[in-house]
Short mmCIF file of C-alpha atoms in Angstrom, two decimals:
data_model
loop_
_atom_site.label_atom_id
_atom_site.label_comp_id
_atom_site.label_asym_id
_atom_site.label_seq_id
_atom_site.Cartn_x
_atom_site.Cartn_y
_atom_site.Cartn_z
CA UNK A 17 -10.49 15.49 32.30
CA UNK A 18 -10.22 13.73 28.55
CA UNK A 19 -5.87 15.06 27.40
CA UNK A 20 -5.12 14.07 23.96
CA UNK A 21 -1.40 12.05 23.83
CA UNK A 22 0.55 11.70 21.12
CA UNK A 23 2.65 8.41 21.18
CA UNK A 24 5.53 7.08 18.81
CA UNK A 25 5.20 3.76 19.04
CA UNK A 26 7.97 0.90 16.89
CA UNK A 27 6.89 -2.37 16.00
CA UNK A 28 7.80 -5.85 14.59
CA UNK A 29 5.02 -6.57 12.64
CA UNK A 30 6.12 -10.15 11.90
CA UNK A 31 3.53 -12.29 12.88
CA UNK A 32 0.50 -9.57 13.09
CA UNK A 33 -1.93 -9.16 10.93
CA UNK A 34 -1.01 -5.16 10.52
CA UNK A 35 -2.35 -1.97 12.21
CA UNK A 36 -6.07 -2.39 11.99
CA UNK A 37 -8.69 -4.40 14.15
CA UNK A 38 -9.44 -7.71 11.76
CA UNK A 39 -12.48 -9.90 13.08
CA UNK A 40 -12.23 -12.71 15.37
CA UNK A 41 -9.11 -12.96 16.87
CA UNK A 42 -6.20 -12.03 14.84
CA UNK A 43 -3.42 -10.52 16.24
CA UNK A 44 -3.46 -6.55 15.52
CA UNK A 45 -0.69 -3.85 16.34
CA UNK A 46 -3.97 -2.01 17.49
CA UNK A 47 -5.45 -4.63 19.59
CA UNK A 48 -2.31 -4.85 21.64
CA UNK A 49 -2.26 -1.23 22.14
CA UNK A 50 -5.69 -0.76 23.09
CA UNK A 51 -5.25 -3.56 25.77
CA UNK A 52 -1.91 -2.41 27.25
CA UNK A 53 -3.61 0.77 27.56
CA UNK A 54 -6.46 -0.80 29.40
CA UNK A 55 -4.17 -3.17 31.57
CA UNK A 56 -2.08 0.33 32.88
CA UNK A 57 -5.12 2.40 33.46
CA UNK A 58 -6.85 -0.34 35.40
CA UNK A 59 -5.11 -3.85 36.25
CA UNK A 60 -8.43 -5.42 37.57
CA UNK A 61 -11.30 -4.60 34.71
CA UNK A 62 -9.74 -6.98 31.55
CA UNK A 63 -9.92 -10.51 31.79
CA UNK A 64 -7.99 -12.18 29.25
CA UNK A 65 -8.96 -14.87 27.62
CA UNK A 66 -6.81 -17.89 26.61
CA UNK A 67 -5.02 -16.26 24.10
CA UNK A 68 -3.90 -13.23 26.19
CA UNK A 69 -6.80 -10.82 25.30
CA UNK A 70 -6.94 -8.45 22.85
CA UNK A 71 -9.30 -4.82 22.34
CA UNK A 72 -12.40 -5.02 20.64
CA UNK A 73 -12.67 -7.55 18.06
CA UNK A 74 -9.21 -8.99 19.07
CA UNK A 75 -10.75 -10.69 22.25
CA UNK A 76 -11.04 -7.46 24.68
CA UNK A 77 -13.02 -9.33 27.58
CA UNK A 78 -14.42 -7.13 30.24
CA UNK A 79 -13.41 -3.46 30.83
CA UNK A 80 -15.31 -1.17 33.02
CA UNK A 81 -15.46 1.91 30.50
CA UNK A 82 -15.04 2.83 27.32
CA UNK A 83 -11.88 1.45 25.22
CA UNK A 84 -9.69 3.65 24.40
CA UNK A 85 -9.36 4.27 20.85
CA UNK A 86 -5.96 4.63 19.40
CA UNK A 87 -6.19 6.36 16.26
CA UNK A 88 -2.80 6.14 14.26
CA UNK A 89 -0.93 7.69 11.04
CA UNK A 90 -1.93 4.76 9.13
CA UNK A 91 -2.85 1.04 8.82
CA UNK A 92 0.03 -0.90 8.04
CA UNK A 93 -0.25 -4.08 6.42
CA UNK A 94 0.17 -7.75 8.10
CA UNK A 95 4.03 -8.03 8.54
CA UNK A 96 4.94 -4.81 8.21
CA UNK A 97 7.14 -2.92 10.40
CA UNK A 98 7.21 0.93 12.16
CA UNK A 99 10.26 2.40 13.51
CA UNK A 100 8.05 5.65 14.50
CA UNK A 101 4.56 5.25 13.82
CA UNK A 102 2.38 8.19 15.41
CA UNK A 103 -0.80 7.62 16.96
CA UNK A 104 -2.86 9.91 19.28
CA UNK A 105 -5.25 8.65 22.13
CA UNK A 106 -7.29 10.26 24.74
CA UNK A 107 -7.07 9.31 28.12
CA UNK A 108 -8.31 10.55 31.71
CA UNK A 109 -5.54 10.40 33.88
CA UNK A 110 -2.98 11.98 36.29
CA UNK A 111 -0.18 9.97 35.25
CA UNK A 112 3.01 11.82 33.94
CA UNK A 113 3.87 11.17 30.20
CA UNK A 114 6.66 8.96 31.52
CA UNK A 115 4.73 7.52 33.34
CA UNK A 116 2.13 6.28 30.34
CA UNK A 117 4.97 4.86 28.05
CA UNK A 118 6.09 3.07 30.82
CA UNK A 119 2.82 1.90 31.95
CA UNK A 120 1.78 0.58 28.53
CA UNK A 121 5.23 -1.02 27.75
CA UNK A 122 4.93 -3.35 30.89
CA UNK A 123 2.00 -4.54 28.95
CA UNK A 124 3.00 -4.72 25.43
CA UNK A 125 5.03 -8.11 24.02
CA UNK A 126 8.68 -7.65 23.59
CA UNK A 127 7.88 -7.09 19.66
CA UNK A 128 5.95 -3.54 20.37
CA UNK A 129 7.18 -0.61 21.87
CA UNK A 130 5.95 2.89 22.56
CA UNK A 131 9.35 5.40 22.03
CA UNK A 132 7.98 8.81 23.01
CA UNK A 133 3.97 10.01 25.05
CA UNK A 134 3.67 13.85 24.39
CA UNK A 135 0.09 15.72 25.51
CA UNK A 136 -0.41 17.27 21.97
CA UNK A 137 -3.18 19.42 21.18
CA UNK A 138 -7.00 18.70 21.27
CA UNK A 139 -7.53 18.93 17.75
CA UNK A 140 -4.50 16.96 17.19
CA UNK A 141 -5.64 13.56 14.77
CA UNK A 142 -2.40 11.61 13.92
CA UNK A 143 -4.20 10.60 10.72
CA UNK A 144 -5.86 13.63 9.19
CA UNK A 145 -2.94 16.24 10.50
CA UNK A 146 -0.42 13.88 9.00
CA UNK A 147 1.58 16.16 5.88
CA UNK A 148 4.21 13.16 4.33
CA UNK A 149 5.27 10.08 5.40
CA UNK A 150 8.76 8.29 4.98
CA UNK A 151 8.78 4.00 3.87
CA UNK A 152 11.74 2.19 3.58
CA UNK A 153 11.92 -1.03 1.94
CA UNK A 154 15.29 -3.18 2.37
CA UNK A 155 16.85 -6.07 0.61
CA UNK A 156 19.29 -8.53 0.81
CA UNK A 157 21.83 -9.20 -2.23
CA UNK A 158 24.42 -10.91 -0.57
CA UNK A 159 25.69 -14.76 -1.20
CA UNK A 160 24.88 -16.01 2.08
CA UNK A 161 21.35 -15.75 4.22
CA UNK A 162 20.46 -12.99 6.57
CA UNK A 163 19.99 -15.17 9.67
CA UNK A 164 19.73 -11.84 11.73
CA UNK A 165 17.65 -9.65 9.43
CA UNK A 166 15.65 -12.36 7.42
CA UNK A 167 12.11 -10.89 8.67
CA UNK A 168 13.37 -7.52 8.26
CA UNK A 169 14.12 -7.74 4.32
CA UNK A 170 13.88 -9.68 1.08
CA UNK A 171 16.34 -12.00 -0.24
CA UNK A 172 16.85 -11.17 -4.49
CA UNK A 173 20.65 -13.65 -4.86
CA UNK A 174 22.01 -10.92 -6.87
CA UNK A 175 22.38 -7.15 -6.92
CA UNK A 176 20.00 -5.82 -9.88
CA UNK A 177 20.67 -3.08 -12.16
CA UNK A 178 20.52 0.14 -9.85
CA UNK A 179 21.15 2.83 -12.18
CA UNK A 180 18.34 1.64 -14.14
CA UNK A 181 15.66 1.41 -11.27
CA UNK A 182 16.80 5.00 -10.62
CA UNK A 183 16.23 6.30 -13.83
CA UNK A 184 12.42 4.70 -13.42
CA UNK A 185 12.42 6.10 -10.27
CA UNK A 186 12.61 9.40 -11.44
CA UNK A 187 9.65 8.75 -13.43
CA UNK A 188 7.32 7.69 -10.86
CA UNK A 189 8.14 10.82 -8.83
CA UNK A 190 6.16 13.04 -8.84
CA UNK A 191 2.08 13.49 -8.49
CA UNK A 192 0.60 11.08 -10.36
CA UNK A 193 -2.36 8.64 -10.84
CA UNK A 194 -0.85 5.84 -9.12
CA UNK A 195 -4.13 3.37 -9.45
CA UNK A 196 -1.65 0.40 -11.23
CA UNK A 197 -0.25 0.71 -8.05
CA UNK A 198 -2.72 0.35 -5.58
CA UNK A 199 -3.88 -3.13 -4.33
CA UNK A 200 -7.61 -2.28 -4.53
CA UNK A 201 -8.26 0.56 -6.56
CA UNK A 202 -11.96 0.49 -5.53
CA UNK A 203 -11.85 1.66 -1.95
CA UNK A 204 -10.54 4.76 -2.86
CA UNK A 205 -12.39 7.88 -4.87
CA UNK A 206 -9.03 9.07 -5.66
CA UNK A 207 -5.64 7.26 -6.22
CA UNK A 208 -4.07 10.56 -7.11
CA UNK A 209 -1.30 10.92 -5.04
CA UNK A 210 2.41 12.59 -4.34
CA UNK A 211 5.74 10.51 -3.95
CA UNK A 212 8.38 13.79 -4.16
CA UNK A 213 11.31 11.59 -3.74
CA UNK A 214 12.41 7.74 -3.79
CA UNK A 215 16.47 7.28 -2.86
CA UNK A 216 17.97 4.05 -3.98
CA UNK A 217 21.07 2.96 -2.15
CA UNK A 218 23.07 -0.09 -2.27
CA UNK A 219 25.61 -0.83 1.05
CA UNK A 220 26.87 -3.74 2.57
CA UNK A 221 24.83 -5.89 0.38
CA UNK A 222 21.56 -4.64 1.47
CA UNK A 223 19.76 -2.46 -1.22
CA UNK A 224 17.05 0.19 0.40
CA UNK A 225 14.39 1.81 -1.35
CA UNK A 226 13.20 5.05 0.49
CA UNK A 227 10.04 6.79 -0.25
CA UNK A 228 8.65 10.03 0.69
CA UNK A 229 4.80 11.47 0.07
CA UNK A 230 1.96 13.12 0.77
CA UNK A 231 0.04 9.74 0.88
CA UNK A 232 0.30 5.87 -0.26
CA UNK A 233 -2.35 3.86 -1.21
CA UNK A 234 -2.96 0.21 -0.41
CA UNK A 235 0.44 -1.92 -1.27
CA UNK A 236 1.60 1.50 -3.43
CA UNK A 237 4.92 0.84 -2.06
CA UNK A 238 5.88 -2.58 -2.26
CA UNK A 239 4.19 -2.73 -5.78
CA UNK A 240 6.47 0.53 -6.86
CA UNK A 241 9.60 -1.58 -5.31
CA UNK A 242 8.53 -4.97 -6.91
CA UNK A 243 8.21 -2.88 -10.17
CA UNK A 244 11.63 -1.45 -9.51
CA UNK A 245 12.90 -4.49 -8.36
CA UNK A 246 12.05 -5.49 -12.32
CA UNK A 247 13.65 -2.91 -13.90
CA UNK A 248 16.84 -3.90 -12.35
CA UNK A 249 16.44 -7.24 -13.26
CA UNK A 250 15.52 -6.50 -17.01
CA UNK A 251 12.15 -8.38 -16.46
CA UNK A 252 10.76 -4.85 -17.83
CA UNK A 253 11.94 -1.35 -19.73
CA UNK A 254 12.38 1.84 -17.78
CA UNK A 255 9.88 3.39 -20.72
CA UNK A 256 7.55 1.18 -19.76
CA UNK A 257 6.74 2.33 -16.15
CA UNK A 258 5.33 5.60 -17.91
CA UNK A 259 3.18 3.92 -19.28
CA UNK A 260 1.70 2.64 -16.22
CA UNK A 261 0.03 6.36 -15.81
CA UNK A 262 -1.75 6.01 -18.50
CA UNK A 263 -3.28 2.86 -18.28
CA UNK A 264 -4.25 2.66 -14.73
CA UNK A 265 -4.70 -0.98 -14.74
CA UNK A 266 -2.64 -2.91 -11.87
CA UNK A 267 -2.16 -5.96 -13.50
CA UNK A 268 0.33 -4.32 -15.65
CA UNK A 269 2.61 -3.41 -12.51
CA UNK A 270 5.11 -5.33 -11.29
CA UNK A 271 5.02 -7.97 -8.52
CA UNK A 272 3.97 -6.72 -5.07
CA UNK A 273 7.19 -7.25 -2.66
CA UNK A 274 6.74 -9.03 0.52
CA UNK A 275 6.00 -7.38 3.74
CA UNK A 276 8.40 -7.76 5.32
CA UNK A 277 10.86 -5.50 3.62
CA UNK A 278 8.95 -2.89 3.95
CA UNK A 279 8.79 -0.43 7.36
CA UNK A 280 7.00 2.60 8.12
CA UNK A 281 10.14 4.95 9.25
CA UNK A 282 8.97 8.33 10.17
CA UNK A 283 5.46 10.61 9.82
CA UNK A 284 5.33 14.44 8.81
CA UNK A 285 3.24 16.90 10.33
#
């Protein structure tokens, strides 16, 4: 009998090339899933190929049955990071809940980790049930290097102006157009979407950006923190991010921030 799981799974996305399956064989968050899933449920059916074996289009192999498919809150981008992503996954087994996470752990690499396996309901869909989610972006203004956190944040040399990206802040909250945000405009039919909060906190010489909404579109966040990230270094007016919403165009946005300040921190439902 098919139970629908709900797992919280954390990830370093350093060095994958984000959520989603990506043809041939790049390393995916998903693809390792999918495999450790395989592996648990049945040691003997996946041979791996040189590379360690993947799901799907990340170099599956053999696997007597169907893949699993782990369907999750969203598709992160290549280098970004998930303290508590949600994903849900159906799976025939007797094995305790306990029993899963562990199972799929002892075949994840050390950079992935699945938290928390839950049976959740049958119409539960981690995607389309999803209400908000919560992004956090961090950076460094201190004097010397972050050996420790490097892949977790981005470097700026000096603290910007923060009162000033708040006040623009406050401007892009709310529900808006956000196409001049969005990375490709075009996939979407709608780019309409809901950030009802952004906190901006400087401690310790790390400066955090934290987002909250209904939805975020393609790069929405690291473009709204790169255009921040200009405010506060007088590269642009706080006026001037109004006028973003009215002319939709994404070239004139700020920069889009690296990946690998940003991190997927917690999913509504």
């Amino acid at each position: 009998m098919m139970t629908n799981y709900k797992l919280i799974i954390r990830y370093d996305g350093t060095g994958y090339r984000g959520w989603e399956h990506q043809p041939g064989e790049e390393k995916t968050i998903q693809g390792k899933m999918e495999t450790a899933v395989i592996r648990m449920l049945n040691p003997s059916g996946l041979k791996e190929n040189a590379e360690g074996g993947a799901a799907k289009s990340d170099c599956l192999g053999t696997f007597e049955g169907d893949i699993p498919d782990i369907i999750s809150a969203g598709r992160t981008d290549g280098g970004v990071h998930a303290l508590a992503m949600c994903a849900n996954v159906r799976l025939d087994t007797k094995l305790s809940c306990k029993e899963i996470r562990d199972g799929i752990n002892r075949n994840l690499p050390d950079d992935i980790c699945v938290t928390d396996v839950s049976v959740a309901g049958d119409r539960f869909h981690a995607r389309y049930n999803a209400k908000g989610k919560t992004y956090r972006y961090t950076c460094y203004a201190g004097e010397l290097k972050p050996v420790f956190n490097r892949r977790f944040c981005y470097e700026l040399g000096k603290v910007p102006d923060i009162e000033a990206m708040k006040k623009a802040a406050s401007i892009i909250e709310g529900e808006h157009d956000f196409t001049s945000f969005c990375g490709n405009p075009r996939m979407k039919k709608s780019c309409v979407r809901c950030v009802d909060k952004i906190t901006i906190e400087y401690k310790d010489e790390y400066l955090t950006f934290t987002y909250h909404g209904n939805g975020f579109l393609q790069y929405m966040v690291r473009i709204m923190t790169g255009t921040l990230l200009e405010v506060g270094q007088g590269k642009r007016s706080v006026e001037s991010v109004a006028e973003l919403f009215e002319t939709l165009d994404r070239s004139n946005a700020g920069f889009t921030a690296p990946a690998r300040g940003l991190a997927l921190v917690e999913v509504d439902y």
